[in-house]
Tab-separated table of C-alpha atoms in Angstrom:
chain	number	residue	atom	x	y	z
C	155	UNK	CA	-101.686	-3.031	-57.025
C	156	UNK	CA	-99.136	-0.629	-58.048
C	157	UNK	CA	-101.640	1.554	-59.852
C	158	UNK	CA	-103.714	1.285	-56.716
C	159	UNK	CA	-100.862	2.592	-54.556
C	160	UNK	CA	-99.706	5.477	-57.129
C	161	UNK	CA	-103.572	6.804	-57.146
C	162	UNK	CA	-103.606	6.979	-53.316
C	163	UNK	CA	-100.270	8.581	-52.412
C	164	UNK	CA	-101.478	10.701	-55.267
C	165	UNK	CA	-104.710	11.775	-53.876
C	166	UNK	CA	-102.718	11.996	-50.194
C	167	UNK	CA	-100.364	14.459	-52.081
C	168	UNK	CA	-103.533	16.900	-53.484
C	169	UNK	CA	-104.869	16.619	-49.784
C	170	UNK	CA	-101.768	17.564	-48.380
C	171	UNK	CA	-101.659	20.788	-50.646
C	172	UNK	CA	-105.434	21.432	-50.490
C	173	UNK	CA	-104.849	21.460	-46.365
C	174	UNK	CA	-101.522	24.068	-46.895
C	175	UNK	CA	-103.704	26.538	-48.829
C	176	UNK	CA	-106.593	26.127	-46.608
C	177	UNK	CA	-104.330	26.971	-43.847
C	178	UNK	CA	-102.454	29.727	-45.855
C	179	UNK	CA	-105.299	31.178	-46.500
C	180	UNK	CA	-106.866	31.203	-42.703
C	181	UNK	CA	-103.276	32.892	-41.740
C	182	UNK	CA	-104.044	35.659	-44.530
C	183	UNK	CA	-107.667	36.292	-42.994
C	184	UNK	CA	-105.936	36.494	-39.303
C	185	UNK	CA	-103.120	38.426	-39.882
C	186	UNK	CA	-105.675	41.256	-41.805
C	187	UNK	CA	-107.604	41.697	-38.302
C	188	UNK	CA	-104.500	41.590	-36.241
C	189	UNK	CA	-102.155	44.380	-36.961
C	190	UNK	CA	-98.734	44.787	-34.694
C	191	UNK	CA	-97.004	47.891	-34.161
C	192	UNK	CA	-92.909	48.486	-32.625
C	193	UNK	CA	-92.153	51.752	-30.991
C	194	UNK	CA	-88.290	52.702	-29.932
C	195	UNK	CA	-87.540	56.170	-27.917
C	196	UNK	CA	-84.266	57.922	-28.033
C	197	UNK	CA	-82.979	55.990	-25.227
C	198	UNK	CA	-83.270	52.350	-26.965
C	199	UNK	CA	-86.453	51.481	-24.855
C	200	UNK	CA	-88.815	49.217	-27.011
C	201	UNK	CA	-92.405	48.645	-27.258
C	202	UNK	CA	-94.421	46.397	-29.139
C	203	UNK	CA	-98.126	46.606	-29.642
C	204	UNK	CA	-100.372	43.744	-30.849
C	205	UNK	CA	-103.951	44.193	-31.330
C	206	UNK	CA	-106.681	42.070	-32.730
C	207	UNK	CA	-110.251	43.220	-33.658
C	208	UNK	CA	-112.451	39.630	-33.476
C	209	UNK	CA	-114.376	40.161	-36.396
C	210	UNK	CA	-116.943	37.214	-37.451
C	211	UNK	CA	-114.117	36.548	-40.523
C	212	UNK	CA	-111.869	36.266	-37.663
C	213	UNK	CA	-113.233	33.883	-35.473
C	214	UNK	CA	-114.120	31.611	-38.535
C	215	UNK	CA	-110.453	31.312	-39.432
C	216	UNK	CA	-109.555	30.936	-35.863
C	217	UNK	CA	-111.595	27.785	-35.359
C	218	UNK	CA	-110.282	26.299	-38.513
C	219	UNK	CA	-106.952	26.922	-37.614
C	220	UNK	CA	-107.108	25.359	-34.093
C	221	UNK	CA	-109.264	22.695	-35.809
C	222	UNK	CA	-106.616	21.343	-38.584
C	223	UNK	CA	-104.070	21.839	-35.829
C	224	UNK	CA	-105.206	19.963	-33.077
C	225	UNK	CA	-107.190	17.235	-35.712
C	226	UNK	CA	-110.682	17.880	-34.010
C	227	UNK	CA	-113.482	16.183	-35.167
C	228	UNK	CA	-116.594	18.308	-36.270
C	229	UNK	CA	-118.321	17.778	-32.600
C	230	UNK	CA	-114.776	19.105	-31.103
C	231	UNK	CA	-114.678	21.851	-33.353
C	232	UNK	CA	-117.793	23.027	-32.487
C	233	UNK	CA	-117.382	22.633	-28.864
C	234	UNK	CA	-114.149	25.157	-29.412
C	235	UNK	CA	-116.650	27.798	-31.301
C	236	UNK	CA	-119.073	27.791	-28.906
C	237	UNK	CA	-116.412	28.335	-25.754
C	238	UNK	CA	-114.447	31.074	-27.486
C	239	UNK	CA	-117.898	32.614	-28.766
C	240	UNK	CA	-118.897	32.509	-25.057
C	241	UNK	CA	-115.942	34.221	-23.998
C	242	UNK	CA	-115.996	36.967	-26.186
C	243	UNK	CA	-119.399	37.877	-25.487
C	244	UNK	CA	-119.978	38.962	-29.419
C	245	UNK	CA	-123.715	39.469	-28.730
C	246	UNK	CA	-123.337	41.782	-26.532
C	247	UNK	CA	-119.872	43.563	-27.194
C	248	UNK	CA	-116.641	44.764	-29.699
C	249	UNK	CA	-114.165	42.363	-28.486
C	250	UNK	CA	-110.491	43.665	-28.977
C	251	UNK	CA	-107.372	42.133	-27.736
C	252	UNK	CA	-104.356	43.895	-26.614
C	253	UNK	CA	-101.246	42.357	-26.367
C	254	UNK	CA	-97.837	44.834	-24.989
C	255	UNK	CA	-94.633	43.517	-25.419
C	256	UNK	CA	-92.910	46.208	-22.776
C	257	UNK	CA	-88.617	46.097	-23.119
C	258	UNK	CA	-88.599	49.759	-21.601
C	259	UNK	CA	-89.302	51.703	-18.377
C	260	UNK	CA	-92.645	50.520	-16.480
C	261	UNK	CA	-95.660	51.283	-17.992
C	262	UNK	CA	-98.157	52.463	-15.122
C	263	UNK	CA	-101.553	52.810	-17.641
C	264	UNK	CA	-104.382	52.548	-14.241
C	265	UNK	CA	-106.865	53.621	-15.226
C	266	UNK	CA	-106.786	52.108	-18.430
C	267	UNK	CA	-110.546	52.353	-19.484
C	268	UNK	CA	-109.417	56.337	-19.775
C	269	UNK	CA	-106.497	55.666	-22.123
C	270	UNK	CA	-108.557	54.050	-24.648
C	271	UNK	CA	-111.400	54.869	-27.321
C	272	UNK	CA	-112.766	53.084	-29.931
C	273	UNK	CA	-114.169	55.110	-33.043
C	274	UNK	CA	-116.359	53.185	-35.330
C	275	UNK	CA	-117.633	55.481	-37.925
C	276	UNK	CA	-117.659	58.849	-36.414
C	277	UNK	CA	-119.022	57.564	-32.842
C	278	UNK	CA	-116.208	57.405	-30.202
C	279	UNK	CA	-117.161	54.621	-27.961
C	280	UNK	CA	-115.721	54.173	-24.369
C	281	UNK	CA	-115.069	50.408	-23.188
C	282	UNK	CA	-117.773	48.696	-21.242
C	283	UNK	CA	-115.185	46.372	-19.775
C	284	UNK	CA	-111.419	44.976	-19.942
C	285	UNK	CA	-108.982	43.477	-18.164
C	286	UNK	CA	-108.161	44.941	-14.752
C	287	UNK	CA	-104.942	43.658	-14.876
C	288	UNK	CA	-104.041	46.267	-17.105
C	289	UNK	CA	-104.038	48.986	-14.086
C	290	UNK	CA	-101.268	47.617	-12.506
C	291	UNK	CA	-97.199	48.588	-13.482
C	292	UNK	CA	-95.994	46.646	-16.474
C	293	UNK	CA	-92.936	44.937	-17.520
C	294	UNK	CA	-92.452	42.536	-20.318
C	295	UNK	CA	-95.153	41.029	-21.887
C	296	UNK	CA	-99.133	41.220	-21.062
C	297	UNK	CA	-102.531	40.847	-22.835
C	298	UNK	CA	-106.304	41.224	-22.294
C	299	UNK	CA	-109.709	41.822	-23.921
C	300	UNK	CA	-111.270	45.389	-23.667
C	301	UNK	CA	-114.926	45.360	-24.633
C	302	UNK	CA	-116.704	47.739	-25.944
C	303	UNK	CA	-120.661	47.903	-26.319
C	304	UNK	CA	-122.300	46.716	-29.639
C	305	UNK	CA	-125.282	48.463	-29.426
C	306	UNK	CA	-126.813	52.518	-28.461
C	307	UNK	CA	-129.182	53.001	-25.498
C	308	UNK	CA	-132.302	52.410	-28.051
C	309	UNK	CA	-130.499	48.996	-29.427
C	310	UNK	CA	-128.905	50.142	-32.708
C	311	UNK	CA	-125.968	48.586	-33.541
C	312	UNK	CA	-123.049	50.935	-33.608
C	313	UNK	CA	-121.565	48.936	-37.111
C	314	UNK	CA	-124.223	49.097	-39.338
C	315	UNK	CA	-123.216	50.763	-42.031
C	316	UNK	CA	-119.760	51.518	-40.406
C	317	UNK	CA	-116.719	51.078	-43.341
C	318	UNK	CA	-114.002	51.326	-41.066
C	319	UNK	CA	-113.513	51.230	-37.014
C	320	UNK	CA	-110.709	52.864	-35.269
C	321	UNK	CA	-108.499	51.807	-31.939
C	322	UNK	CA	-107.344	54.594	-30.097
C	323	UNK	CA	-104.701	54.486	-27.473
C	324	UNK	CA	-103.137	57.608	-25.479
C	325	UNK	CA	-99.627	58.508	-26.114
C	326	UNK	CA	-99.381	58.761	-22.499
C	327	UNK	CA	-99.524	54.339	-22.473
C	328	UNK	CA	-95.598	54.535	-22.548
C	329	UNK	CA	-92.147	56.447	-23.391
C	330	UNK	CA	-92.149	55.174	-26.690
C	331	UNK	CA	-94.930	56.749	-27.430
C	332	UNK	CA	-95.115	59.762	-26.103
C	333	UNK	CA	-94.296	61.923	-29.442
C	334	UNK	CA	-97.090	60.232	-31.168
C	335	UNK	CA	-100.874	62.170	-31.215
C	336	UNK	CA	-102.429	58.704	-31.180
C	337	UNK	CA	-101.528	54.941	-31.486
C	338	UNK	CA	-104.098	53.676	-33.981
C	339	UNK	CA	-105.068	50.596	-35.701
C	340	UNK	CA	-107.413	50.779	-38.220
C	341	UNK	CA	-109.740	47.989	-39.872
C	342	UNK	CA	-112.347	47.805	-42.659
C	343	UNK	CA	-114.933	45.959	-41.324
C	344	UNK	CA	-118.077	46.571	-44.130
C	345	UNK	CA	-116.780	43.415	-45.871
C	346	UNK	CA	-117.367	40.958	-42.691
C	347	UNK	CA	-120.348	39.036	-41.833
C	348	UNK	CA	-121.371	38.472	-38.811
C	349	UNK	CA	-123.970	36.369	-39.704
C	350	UNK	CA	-121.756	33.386	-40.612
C	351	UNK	CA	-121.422	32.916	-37.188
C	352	UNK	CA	-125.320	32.237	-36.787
C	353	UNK	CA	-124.582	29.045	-38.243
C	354	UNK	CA	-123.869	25.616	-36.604
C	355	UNK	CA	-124.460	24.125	-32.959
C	356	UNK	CA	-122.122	26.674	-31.269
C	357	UNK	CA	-124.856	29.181	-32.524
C	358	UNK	CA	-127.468	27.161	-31.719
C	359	UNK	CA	-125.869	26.608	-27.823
C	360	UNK	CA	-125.441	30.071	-27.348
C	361	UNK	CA	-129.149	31.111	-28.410
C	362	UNK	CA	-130.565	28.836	-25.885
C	363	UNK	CA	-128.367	30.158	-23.392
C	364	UNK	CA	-129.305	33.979	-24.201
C	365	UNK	CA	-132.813	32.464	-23.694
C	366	UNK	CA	-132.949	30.901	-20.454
C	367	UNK	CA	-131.150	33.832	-19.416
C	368	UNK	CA	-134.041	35.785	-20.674
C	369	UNK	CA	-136.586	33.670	-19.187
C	370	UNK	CA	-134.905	33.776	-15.994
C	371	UNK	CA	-135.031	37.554	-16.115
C	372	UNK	CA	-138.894	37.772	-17.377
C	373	UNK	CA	-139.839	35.388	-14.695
C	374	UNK	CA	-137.973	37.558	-12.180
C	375	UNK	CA	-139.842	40.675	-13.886
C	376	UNK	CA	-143.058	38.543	-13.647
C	377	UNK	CA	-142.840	37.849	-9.847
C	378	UNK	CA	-141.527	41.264	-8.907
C	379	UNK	CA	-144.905	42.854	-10.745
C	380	UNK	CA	-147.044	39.745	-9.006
C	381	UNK	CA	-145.652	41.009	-5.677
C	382	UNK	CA	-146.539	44.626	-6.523
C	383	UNK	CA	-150.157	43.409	-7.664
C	384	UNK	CA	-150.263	41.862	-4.554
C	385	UNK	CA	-149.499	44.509	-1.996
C	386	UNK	CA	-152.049	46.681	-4.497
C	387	UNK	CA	-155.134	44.023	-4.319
C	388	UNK	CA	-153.937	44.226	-0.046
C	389	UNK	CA	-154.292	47.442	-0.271
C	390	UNK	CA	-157.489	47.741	-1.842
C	391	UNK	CA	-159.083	45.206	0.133
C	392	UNK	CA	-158.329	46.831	3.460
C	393	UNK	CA	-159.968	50.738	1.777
C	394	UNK	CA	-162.962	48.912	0.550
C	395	UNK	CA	-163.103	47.172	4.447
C	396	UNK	CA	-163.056	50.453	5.784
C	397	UNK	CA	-165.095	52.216	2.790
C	398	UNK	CA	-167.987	49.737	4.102
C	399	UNK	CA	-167.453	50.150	7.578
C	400	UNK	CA	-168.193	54.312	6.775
C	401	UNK	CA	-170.735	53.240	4.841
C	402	UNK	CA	-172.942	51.697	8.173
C	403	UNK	CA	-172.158	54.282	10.204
């Protein structure tokens, strides 16, 4: 019995440190793609700058961190994956998330789109979207996702091949800043793999999703050119009508 007990609380003890370095090492992998940054100006005025590039390395570690913290099962897990994948739209778009920790003079950044670039190789890429609330004067502390589009106007992917990618911010965001050229944060991103995230039902949910949408938008295609071959076939009926009627005359 006492051998019993001994071999449990043992094997409770290697899980216990098997879960720590699991964890330890999903903090490692989230801390790499999220990089902070503390400006100060000559009057004391402080800015911090927190920005996170959701790479598919990211997002794994993510999920597994919210997973052993909140004790999901695999289903609940998954259900988490497939929301935040949602979300971030990584089909479609660069996610990045920007997070200002203002303790200065207002920043007033409208329009924000304009303050921001996004170089991923040597291609300097212009956000798609981001958070609106951005444009409006900010004190203390606010964060939101800018977006920036994944693929060229022929449907290559702007990060194949790409080593590193590049965040660009105008030194014109706030006081703090204003001596600096640029405020950049800078990733290697030729080591991730997006296609771990291709895996599981979250990846299988959002492929049937980006399928009915694209069934709903052939069949909209499909009606639109029905109505066109419609009015055409009209058309040709009423010239052929009037072809004939020429024709008796």
């Amino acid at each position: 019995m006492k051998k019993s007990m001994a071999v449990s609380a043992l094997l409770s003890f290697a899980l216990v440190l098997l879960l720590a370095a699991v964890a330890a090492g999903d903090q490692k992998i989230l801390s790499r793609w999220s990089q902070k940054q503390k400006f100060v100006d000559d009057m004391g005025a402080e800015l911090e700058v927190q920005v996170t590039y959701y790479s598919a390395e990211y997002v794994q570690a993510l999920v597994q961190e919210e997973a052993q913290k909140n004790l999901w099962t695999a289903d609940e897990t998954e259900q988490y994956k497939y929301q935040l994948l949602k979300s971030l739209n990584l089909d479609e778009y660069i996610p990045i998330h920007v997070a200002f920790d203002n303790r200065g003079s207002p920043m007033h950044l409208a329009p924000f789109d304009k303050l921001l670039t996004l170089w991923v190789g040597k291609k300097k890429l212009a956000p798609a979207d981001y958070d609106k609330r951005f444009n409006f004067r900010l004190e203390g502390k606010r964060d939101g996702l800018i977006s920036f589009p994944r693929y060229d106007e022929k449907g290559k992917p702007y990060l194949k091949g790409v080593k590193t990618v590049r965040f660009s911010m105008a030194p014109g965001i706030s006081t703090t800043t204003m001596s600096k050229a640029s405020v950049d944060f800078i990733w290697d991103v030729d080591r991730d793999n997006p296609e771990v995230l291709t895996a599981g039902k979250a990846a299988a949910r959002l492929e049937l999703d980006r399928l009915i949408k694209r069934i709903e938008k052939l069949n909209a295609e499909k009606k639109d050119l029905e109505d066109k071959l419609s009015a055409v076939d009209s058309e040709l009926s009423t010239i052929n009508k009037r072809v004939e009627e020429l024709q008796k005359q």
